[in-house]
Each structure stands twice: as structure tokens, then as C-alpha cells.
């Protein structure tokens, strides 16, 4: 009887290594954002090291989402600076887009593609080898293998949230930025998320999350930034 060989695809990217100067991966200094005359965040100082996670906590309306938007470059701070890998962060630059993977809002999916096809297309667009196999591996990791051939509209709210997070993990990255990623996840989903973020740290990636989940914070975060009018971390 002739044996069969099965190729197992690891959905994780290779580990990254910090540059020789060993500076922080992300550095935020004196960051402020005003809307009109109303300050939302003021004077925030924050660093995220290679292989480190920082959780941003605070009540609704404290500016967590605004901070993350300024960090990834989709919003412009009123004052202060954001540096990624020792250089000013400019959202439009290809290097920035290759280094940051973020999920800050609900993700739009291709309505006529299965969720496996959607992830495979995203992986292929970023030059991944064997995108179909990697897509299936990611779906299996998030307990979505049985839904691989379904359209996004047929998924439950929690399944759609897992798929949205997978689009982040399908991208090139050294920094993962997530806004309340625990939303709509059940207990098993939150456990998977925590495990995945710990893996990101083990790969040398930085992690910055805004969250209300104390258990996720305890499991993943090395430091916590609780927002107030004048904060540093």
C-alpha cells in the first residue's frame, strides 16, 4: 500500500527580530487630540517594545479608539508624535502598511466570496506562499473550518468577529493594533484570541489593544495604560 504525504501549513509568520539598536517598536510622545475645542486625549506617552503587549483601558468615551486611530495613522493628532521602528509614522507609506495590521472597526467582506476565498485573496495580495492552504489553516485555528465555504453573510456575529480578526493575522505585520477585539466573542473565542495574541508576542510582534476585558488584559498585557487626562506608560 502506497503511503500518502500530507503537507501541514503553519498559519503563523516567521518570528521577527528587533533591530540592533534595540529601540522600542512603537513610541508615542505627547499625543493629544482635540475635536473643536474639546480635548479627547491629552499628553499621552506610550511605548510598545518588540514582543510586548500594552492594553489600553478606561470607560467608554475616554479616548481609547481615538488613541488607536492616531497610532495607526487614520486620524491626525492635534499635537505629539508617533514613531514606528524609530521613524515617524506615515500611514500612506508602503513600509507602514507592511508593518501594522489593525482591526479598529467592523471589517467589510467580499459578499460573493466564501470566507476561505476571502482570506486566500488577502494572503495572495500580500505575497503569501500557498494562500489557499494558509487560509484554511487560519480558519481551522479560529474554529471556522466547518464554515470555510460559507459566504460571510451567513455567519453568526461571533463568527464574523473571528473572521475580522483573522484578516489582521493574514497580513504582514510587526505590530498588531486591535480595538476591543473581544466584542461579540464567546468564551471559547476569547480564549482563542488571548492565545493568538500571546503567540504574536512570542513571534516578536508588538501588540496594542483597547479592551474592557480584564481577563484578556491579565493574560496578554505586559503593561496597562488606563486613560485619563494626563497619562504615561
PDB file of C-alpha atoms in Angstrom:
ATOM      1  CA  UNK A   1       0.000   0.000   0.000  1.00  0.00           C
ATOM      2  CA  UNK A   2       1.479   3.323  -1.041  1.00  0.00           C
ATOM      3  CA  UNK A   3       1.674   5.936   1.712  1.00  0.00           C
ATOM      4  CA  UNK A   4       0.321   9.449   1.318  1.00  0.00           C
ATOM      5  CA  UNK A   5       2.092  12.610   2.412  1.00  0.00           C
ATOM      6  CA  UNK A   6       0.052  15.437   3.893  1.00  0.00           C
ATOM      7  CA  UNK A   7       1.530  18.929   3.941  1.00  0.00           C
ATOM      8  CA  UNK A   8       0.702  20.781   7.142  1.00  0.00           C
ATOM      9  CA  UNK A   9       0.655  24.552   6.768  1.00  0.00           C
ATOM     10  CA  UNK A  10       1.567  26.687   9.762  1.00  0.00           C
ATOM     11  CA  UNK A  11      -0.584  29.812   9.758  1.00  0.00           C
ATOM     12  CA  UNK A  12       1.961  31.752  11.800  1.00  0.00           C
ATOM     13  CA  UNK A  13       4.518  34.002  10.096  1.00  0.00           C
ATOM     14  CA  UNK A  14       8.220  33.593  10.864  1.00  0.00           C
ATOM     15  CA  UNK A  15       9.473  35.247  14.026  1.00  0.00           C
ATOM     16  CA  UNK A  16      10.839  38.754  13.697  1.00  0.00           C
ATOM     17  CA  UNK A  17      13.875  40.178  15.421  1.00  0.00           C
ATOM     18  CA  UNK A  18      14.325  43.716  16.751  1.00  0.00           C
ATOM     19  CA  UNK A  19      16.883  45.956  15.044  1.00  0.00           C
ATOM     20  CA  UNK A  20      20.399  46.109  16.501  1.00  0.00           C
ATOM     21  CA  UNK A  21      19.730  49.377  18.371  1.00  0.00           C
ATOM     22  CA  UNK A  22      17.011  47.563  20.349  1.00  0.00           C
ATOM     23  CA  UNK A  23      14.803  50.664  20.432  1.00  0.00           C
ATOM     24  CA  UNK A  24      11.048  50.455  21.004  1.00  0.00           C
ATOM     25  CA  UNK A  25       8.861  49.156  18.223  1.00  0.00           C
ATOM     26  CA  UNK A  26       6.288  51.895  18.794  1.00  0.00           C
ATOM     27  CA  UNK A  27       6.877  55.214  20.506  1.00  0.00           C
ATOM     28  CA  UNK A  28       4.153  57.779  21.220  1.00  0.00           C
ATOM     29  CA  UNK A  29       5.093  61.084  22.839  1.00  0.00           C
ATOM     30  CA  UNK A  30       2.929  63.984  23.982  1.00  0.00           C
ATOM     31  CA  UNK A  31      -0.036  62.810  21.919  1.00  0.00           C
ATOM     32  CA  UNK A  32      -3.147  64.985  22.081  1.00  0.00           C
ATOM     33  CA  UNK A  33      -6.306  65.117  20.023  1.00  0.00           C
ATOM     34  CA  UNK A  34      -8.957  67.797  20.116  1.00  0.00           C
ATOM     35  CA  UNK A  35     -12.261  67.975  18.299  1.00  0.00           C
ATOM     36  CA  UNK A  36     -13.095  71.640  18.046  1.00  0.00           C
ATOM     37  CA  UNK A  37     -12.182  72.991  21.450  1.00  0.00           C
ATOM     38  CA  UNK A  38     -12.857  69.709  23.232  1.00  0.00           C
ATOM     39  CA  UNK A  39      -9.787  67.657  24.241  1.00  0.00           C
ATOM     40  CA  UNK A  40     -10.328  63.912  23.875  1.00  0.00           C
ATOM     41  CA  UNK A  41      -6.824  62.735  24.765  1.00  0.00           C
ATOM     42  CA  UNK A  42      -4.043  64.863  26.189  1.00  0.00           C
ATOM     43  CA  UNK A  43      -0.296  64.404  26.576  1.00  0.00           C
ATOM     44  CA  UNK A  44      -0.132  60.644  26.165  1.00  0.00           C
ATOM     45  CA  UNK A  45       3.287  58.971  26.269  1.00  0.00           C
ATOM     46  CA  UNK A  46       3.414  55.315  25.342  1.00  0.00           C
ATOM     47  CA  UNK A  47       5.930  52.728  24.175  1.00  0.00           C
ATOM     48  CA  UNK A  48       5.434  49.191  22.903  1.00  0.00           C
ATOM     49  CA  UNK A  49       8.529  47.025  22.722  1.00  0.00           C
ATOM     50  CA  UNK A  50       9.281  44.121  20.431  1.00  0.00           C
ATOM     51  CA  UNK A  51       7.437  41.058  21.716  1.00  0.00           C
ATOM     52  CA  UNK A  52       5.456  43.163  24.187  1.00  0.00           C
ATOM     53  CA  UNK A  53       1.758  43.877  24.665  1.00  0.00           C
ATOM     54  CA  UNK A  54       0.154  47.002  26.084  1.00  0.00           C
ATOM     55  CA  UNK A  55      -3.544  47.153  26.947  1.00  0.00           C
ATOM     56  CA  UNK A  56      -5.372  50.481  26.887  1.00  0.00           C
ATOM     57  CA  UNK A  57      -8.258  50.541  29.346  1.00  0.00           C
ATOM     58  CA  UNK A  58     -10.789  53.087  30.547  1.00  0.00           C
ATOM     59  CA  UNK A  59     -14.517  53.787  30.383  1.00  0.00           C
ATOM     60  CA  UNK A  60     -16.389  54.448  27.177  1.00  0.00           C
ATOM     61  CA  UNK A  61     -15.636  57.936  25.904  1.00  0.00           C
ATOM     62  CA  UNK A  62     -12.183  58.094  27.494  1.00  0.00           C
ATOM     63  CA  UNK A  63     -10.437  58.226  24.114  1.00  0.00           C
ATOM     64  CA  UNK A  64      -9.228  54.658  23.597  1.00  0.00           C
ATOM     65  CA  UNK A  65     -10.364  54.435  19.973  1.00  0.00           C
ATOM     66  CA  UNK A  66      -9.090  57.936  19.217  1.00  0.00           C
ATOM     67  CA  UNK A  67      -5.665  56.973  20.559  1.00  0.00           C
ATOM     68  CA  UNK A  68      -5.515  53.838  18.401  1.00  0.00           C
ATOM     69  CA  UNK A  69      -6.609  55.758  15.310  1.00  0.00           C
ATOM     70  CA  UNK A  70      -3.816  58.257  15.857  1.00  0.00           C
ATOM     71  CA  UNK A  71      -1.330  55.420  16.375  1.00  0.00           C
ATOM     72  CA  UNK A  72      -2.159  53.700  13.081  1.00  0.00           C
ATOM     73  CA  UNK A  73      -2.399  56.980  11.178  1.00  0.00           C
ATOM     74  CA  UNK A  74      -6.087  57.027  10.254  1.00  0.00           C
ATOM     75  CA  UNK A  75      -6.541  60.125  12.422  1.00  0.00           C
ATOM     76  CA  UNK A  76      -4.125  63.016  12.849  1.00  0.00           C
ATOM     77  CA  UNK A  77      -3.240  64.125  16.368  1.00  0.00           C
ATOM     78  CA  UNK A  78      -3.521  67.773  17.329  1.00  0.00           C
ATOM     79  CA  UNK A  79      -0.088  67.552  18.963  1.00  0.00           C
ATOM     80  CA  UNK A  80       2.589  64.976  19.651  1.00  0.00           C
ATOM     81  CA  UNK A  81       4.426  62.359  17.615  1.00  0.00           C
ATOM     82  CA  UNK A  82       4.139  58.687  16.705  1.00  0.00           C
ATOM     83  CA  UNK A  83       7.211  56.693  15.647  1.00  0.00           C
ATOM     84  CA  UNK A  84       7.293  53.136  14.322  1.00  0.00           C
ATOM     85  CA  UNK A  85      10.640  51.326  14.209  1.00  0.00           C
ATOM     86  CA  UNK A  86      12.372  54.607  15.026  1.00  0.00           C
ATOM     87  CA  UNK A  87      10.812  56.602  12.173  1.00  0.00           C
ATOM     88  CA  UNK A  88       7.856  58.998  12.059  1.00  0.00           C
ATOM     89  CA  UNK A  89       4.748  57.013  11.217  1.00  0.00           C
ATOM     90  CA  UNK A  90       3.163  57.926   7.897  1.00  0.00           C
ATOM     91  CA  UNK A  91       0.087  55.848   7.179  1.00  0.00           C
ATOM     92  CA  UNK A  92       0.311  56.129   3.384  1.00  0.00           C
ATOM     93  CA  UNK A  93       3.823  54.702   3.132  1.00  0.00           C
ATOM     94  CA  UNK A  94       4.135  51.063   1.993  1.00  0.00           C
ATOM     95  CA  UNK A  95       6.576  50.265   4.820  1.00  0.00           C
ATOM     96  CA  UNK A  96       3.995  51.353   7.371  1.00  0.00           C
ATOM     97  CA  UNK A  97       1.286  49.214   5.786  1.00  0.00           C
ATOM     98  CA  UNK A  98       3.623  46.219   5.792  1.00  0.00           C
ATOM     99  CA  UNK A  99       4.333  46.678   9.487  1.00  0.00           C
ATOM    100  CA  UNK A 100       0.931  47.392  11.045  1.00  0.00           C
ATOM    101  CA  UNK A 101      -2.074  45.086  10.999  1.00  0.00           C
ATOM    102  CA  UNK A 102      -5.108  46.637  12.642  1.00  0.00           C
ATOM    103  CA  UNK A 103      -8.794  45.972  13.209  1.00  0.00           C
ATOM    104  CA  UNK A 104     -10.449  49.081  14.619  1.00  0.00           C
ATOM    105  CA  UNK A 105     -13.911  48.881  13.038  1.00  0.00           C
ATOM    106  CA  UNK A 106     -16.197  46.264  11.563  1.00  0.00           C
ATOM    107  CA  UNK A 107     -14.461  44.748   8.544  1.00  0.00           C
ATOM    108  CA  UNK A 108     -16.170  44.665   5.160  1.00  0.00           C
ATOM    109  CA  UNK A 109     -16.043  41.321   3.353  1.00  0.00           C
ATOM    110  CA  UNK A 110     -16.466  40.376  -0.286  1.00  0.00           C
ATOM    111  CA  UNK A 111     -20.113  39.371  -0.404  1.00  0.00           C
ATOM    112  CA  UNK A 112     -19.733  36.842  -3.227  1.00  0.00           C
ATOM    113  CA  UNK A 113     -16.606  35.080  -1.941  1.00  0.00           C
ATOM    114  CA  UNK A 114     -16.553  32.301   0.613  1.00  0.00           C
ATOM    115  CA  UNK A 115     -14.664  33.150   3.771  1.00  0.00           C
ATOM    116  CA  UNK A 116     -11.834  30.824   2.695  1.00  0.00           C
ATOM    117  CA  UNK A 117     -11.632  32.588  -0.675  1.00  0.00           C
ATOM    118  CA  UNK A 118     -11.664  35.976   1.058  1.00  0.00           C
ATOM    119  CA  UNK A 119      -8.691  35.109   3.274  1.00  0.00           C
ATOM    120  CA  UNK A 120      -6.831  33.427   0.412  1.00  0.00           C
ATOM    121  CA  UNK A 121      -7.232  36.541  -1.725  1.00  0.00           C
ATOM    122  CA  UNK A 122      -5.910  38.713   1.094  1.00  0.00           C
ATOM    123  CA  UNK A 123      -2.945  36.399   1.640  1.00  0.00           C
ATOM    124  CA  UNK A 124      -2.161  36.270  -2.086  1.00  0.00           C
ATOM    125  CA  UNK A 125      -2.313  40.055  -2.342  1.00  0.00           C
ATOM    126  CA  UNK A 126       0.436  40.228   0.271  1.00  0.00           C
ATOM    127  CA  UNK A 127       2.593  37.640  -1.495  1.00  0.00           C
ATOM    128  CA  UNK A 128       1.980  34.704   0.833  1.00  0.00           C
ATOM    129  CA  UNK A 129       3.052  31.264  -0.333  1.00  0.00           C
ATOM    130  CA  UNK A 130       0.245  28.690  -0.719  1.00  0.00           C
ATOM    131  CA  UNK A 131      -2.523  31.178   0.151  1.00  0.00           C
ATOM    132  CA  UNK A 132      -5.334  28.621  -0.099  1.00  0.00           C
ATOM    133  CA  UNK A 133      -3.635  26.319   2.397  1.00  0.00           C
ATOM    134  CA  UNK A 134      -2.770  29.190   4.721  1.00  0.00           C
ATOM    135  CA  UNK A 135      -6.353  30.436   4.613  1.00  0.00           C
ATOM    136  CA  UNK A 136      -7.655  27.009   5.614  1.00  0.00           C
ATOM    137  CA  UNK A 137      -5.095  26.795   8.415  1.00  0.00           C
ATOM    138  CA  UNK A 138      -6.150  30.173   9.802  1.00  0.00           C
ATOM    139  CA  UNK A 139      -9.817  29.202   9.683  1.00  0.00           C
ATOM    140  CA  UNK A 140      -9.085  25.945  11.492  1.00  0.00           C
ATOM    141  CA  UNK A 141      -7.174  27.840  14.172  1.00  0.00           C
ATOM    142  CA  UNK A 142     -10.210  30.058  14.816  1.00  0.00           C
ATOM    143  CA  UNK A 143     -12.654  27.104  14.771  1.00  0.00           C
ATOM    144  CA  UNK A 144     -14.123  28.247  11.456  1.00  0.00           C
ATOM    145  CA  UNK A 145     -13.017  25.282   9.329  1.00  0.00           C
ATOM    146  CA  UNK A 146     -16.570  23.946   9.013  1.00  0.00           C
ATOM    147  CA  UNK A 147     -17.703  27.350   7.688  1.00  0.00           C
ATOM    148  CA  UNK A 148     -14.856  27.739   5.173  1.00  0.00           C
ATOM    149  CA  UNK A 149     -17.117  27.526   2.125  1.00  0.00           C
ATOM    150  CA  UNK A 150     -19.869  29.774   3.500  1.00  0.00           C
ATOM    151  CA  UNK A 151     -20.494  33.347   2.452  1.00  0.00           C
ATOM    152  CA  UNK A 152     -19.764  35.998   5.106  1.00  0.00           C
ATOM    153  CA  UNK A 153     -23.436  36.984   5.348  1.00  0.00           C
ATOM    154  CA  UNK A 154     -24.324  33.502   6.586  1.00  0.00           C
ATOM    155  CA  UNK A 155     -22.019  33.672   9.612  1.00  0.00           C
ATOM    156  CA  UNK A 156     -23.127  34.444  13.132  1.00  0.00           C
ATOM    157  CA  UNK A 157     -21.997  37.693  14.750  1.00  0.00           C
ATOM    158  CA  UNK A 158     -19.291  35.898  16.713  1.00  0.00           C
ATOM    159  CA  UNK A 159     -18.051  34.039  13.643  1.00  0.00           C
ATOM    160  CA  UNK A 160     -17.848  37.291  11.698  1.00  0.00           C
ATOM    161  CA  UNK A 161     -15.782  38.770  14.514  1.00  0.00           C
ATOM    162  CA  UNK A 162     -13.342  35.864  14.372  1.00  0.00           C
ATOM    163  CA  UNK A 163     -13.081  36.279  10.601  1.00  0.00           C
ATOM    164  CA  UNK A 164     -12.411  40.012  11.008  1.00  0.00           C
ATOM    165  CA  UNK A 165      -9.574  39.252  13.418  1.00  0.00           C
ATOM    166  CA  UNK A 166      -8.168  36.650  11.032  1.00  0.00           C
ATOM    167  CA  UNK A 167      -7.844  39.326   8.333  1.00  0.00           C
ATOM    168  CA  UNK A 168      -5.395  41.016  10.698  1.00  0.00           C
ATOM    169  CA  UNK A 169      -3.374  37.841  11.211  1.00  0.00           C
ATOM    170  CA  UNK A 170      -3.301  37.220   7.454  1.00  0.00           C
ATOM    171  CA  UNK A 171      -1.366  40.442   6.835  1.00  0.00           C
ATOM    172  CA  UNK A 172       2.354  41.190   7.087  1.00  0.00           C
ATOM    173  CA  UNK A 173       2.997  42.826  10.448  1.00  0.00           C
ATOM    174  CA  UNK A 174       5.309  43.608  13.299  1.00  0.00           C
ATOM    175  CA  UNK A 175       2.627  45.493  15.245  1.00  0.00           C
ATOM    176  CA  UNK A 176      -0.947  44.334  15.875  1.00  0.00           C
ATOM    177  CA  UNK A 177      -3.473  47.023  16.872  1.00  0.00           C
ATOM    178  CA  UNK A 178      -6.978  45.965  17.919  1.00  0.00           C
ATOM    179  CA  UNK A 179      -9.893  47.971  19.282  1.00  0.00           C
ATOM    180  CA  UNK A 180     -11.980  45.945  21.749  1.00  0.00           C
ATOM    181  CA  UNK A 181     -11.288  42.675  19.898  1.00  0.00           C
ATOM    182  CA  UNK A 182     -13.262  40.703  22.482  1.00  0.00           C
ATOM    183  CA  UNK A 183     -16.564  42.143  21.272  1.00  0.00           C
ATOM    184  CA  UNK A 184     -19.127  39.504  20.273  1.00  0.00           C
ATOM    185  CA  UNK A 185     -16.772  36.625  21.087  1.00  0.00           C
ATOM    186  CA  UNK A 186     -17.969  33.799  23.317  1.00  0.00           C
ATOM    187  CA  UNK A 187     -15.758  32.264  25.989  1.00  0.00           C
ATOM    188  CA  UNK A 188     -14.051  29.928  23.530  1.00  0.00           C
ATOM    189  CA  UNK A 189     -13.487  32.805  21.131  1.00  0.00           C
ATOM    190  CA  UNK A 190     -11.910  34.930  23.838  1.00  0.00           C
ATOM    191  CA  UNK A 191      -9.645  32.072  24.833  1.00  0.00           C
ATOM    192  CA  UNK A 192      -8.525  31.694  21.201  1.00  0.00           C
ATOM    193  CA  UNK A 193      -7.921  35.440  20.934  1.00  0.00           C
ATOM    194  CA  UNK A 194      -5.804  35.511  24.082  1.00  0.00           C
ATOM    195  CA  UNK A 195      -3.778  32.515  22.898  1.00  0.00           C
ATOM    196  CA  UNK A 196      -3.230  34.085  19.489  1.00  0.00           C
ATOM    197  CA  UNK A 197      -2.044  37.378  20.946  1.00  0.00           C
ATOM    198  CA  UNK A 198       0.405  35.540  23.205  1.00  0.00           C
ATOM    199  CA  UNK A 199       1.703  33.798  20.067  1.00  0.00           C
ATOM    200  CA  UNK A 200       2.135  37.186  18.409  1.00  0.00           C
ATOM    201  CA  UNK A 201       4.354  38.250  21.302  1.00  0.00           C
ATOM    202  CA  UNK A 202       6.354  35.022  21.037  1.00  0.00           C
ATOM    203  CA  UNK A 203       6.945  35.823  17.362  1.00  0.00           C
ATOM    204  CA  UNK A 204       8.463  39.157  18.398  1.00  0.00           C
ATOM    205  CA  UNK A 205       5.473  41.243  17.340  1.00  0.00           C
ATOM    206  CA  UNK A 206       4.170  44.148  19.380  1.00  0.00           C
ATOM    207  CA  UNK A 207       0.534  44.179  20.451  1.00  0.00           C
ATOM    208  CA  UNK A 208      -1.562  47.232  21.318  1.00  0.00           C
ATOM    209  CA  UNK A 209      -5.181  46.635  22.286  1.00  0.00           C
ATOM    210  CA  UNK A 210      -8.006  48.699  23.722  1.00  0.00           C
ATOM    211  CA  UNK A 211     -10.172  46.462  25.859  1.00  0.00           C
ATOM    212  CA  UNK A 212     -12.753  46.187  28.624  1.00  0.00           C
ATOM    213  CA  UNK A 213     -11.889  42.515  29.228  1.00  0.00           C
ATOM    214  CA  UNK A 214      -9.904  42.181  32.455  1.00  0.00           C
ATOM    215  CA  UNK A 215      -9.097  38.513  31.808  1.00  0.00           C
ATOM    216  CA  UNK A 216      -7.713  39.283  28.344  1.00  0.00           C
ATOM    217  CA  UNK A 217      -5.650  42.091  29.850  1.00  0.00           C
ATOM    218  CA  UNK A 218      -4.303  39.814  32.583  1.00  0.00           C
ATOM    219  CA  UNK A 219      -3.361  37.071  30.115  1.00  0.00           C
ATOM    220  CA  UNK A 220      -1.835  39.162  27.339  1.00  0.00           C
ATOM    221  CA  UNK A 221      -0.688  42.561  28.567  1.00  0.00           C
ATOM    222  CA  UNK A 222       2.754  43.309  29.942  1.00  0.00           C
ATOM    223  CA  UNK A 223       1.654  46.822  30.873  1.00  0.00           C
ATOM    224  CA  UNK A 224      -1.648  48.662  31.132  1.00  0.00           C
ATOM    225  CA  UNK A 225      -2.397  52.237  30.131  1.00  0.00           C
ATOM    226  CA  UNK A 226      -5.535  53.497  31.868  1.00  0.00           C
ATOM    227  CA  UNK A 227      -6.684  56.623  30.125  1.00  0.00           C
ATOM    228  CA  UNK A 228      -7.186  59.862  31.988  1.00  0.00           C
ATOM    229  CA  UNK A 229      -6.477  63.499  31.185  1.00  0.00           C
ATOM    230  CA  UNK A 230      -2.704  63.181  31.619  1.00  0.00           C
ATOM    231  CA  UNK A 231      -1.220  59.738  31.333  1.00  0.00           C
ATOM    232  CA  UNK A 232       2.013  57.974  30.557  1.00  0.00           C
ATOM    233  CA  UNK A 233       3.035  54.354  30.212  1.00  0.00           C
TER     234      UNK A 233
END
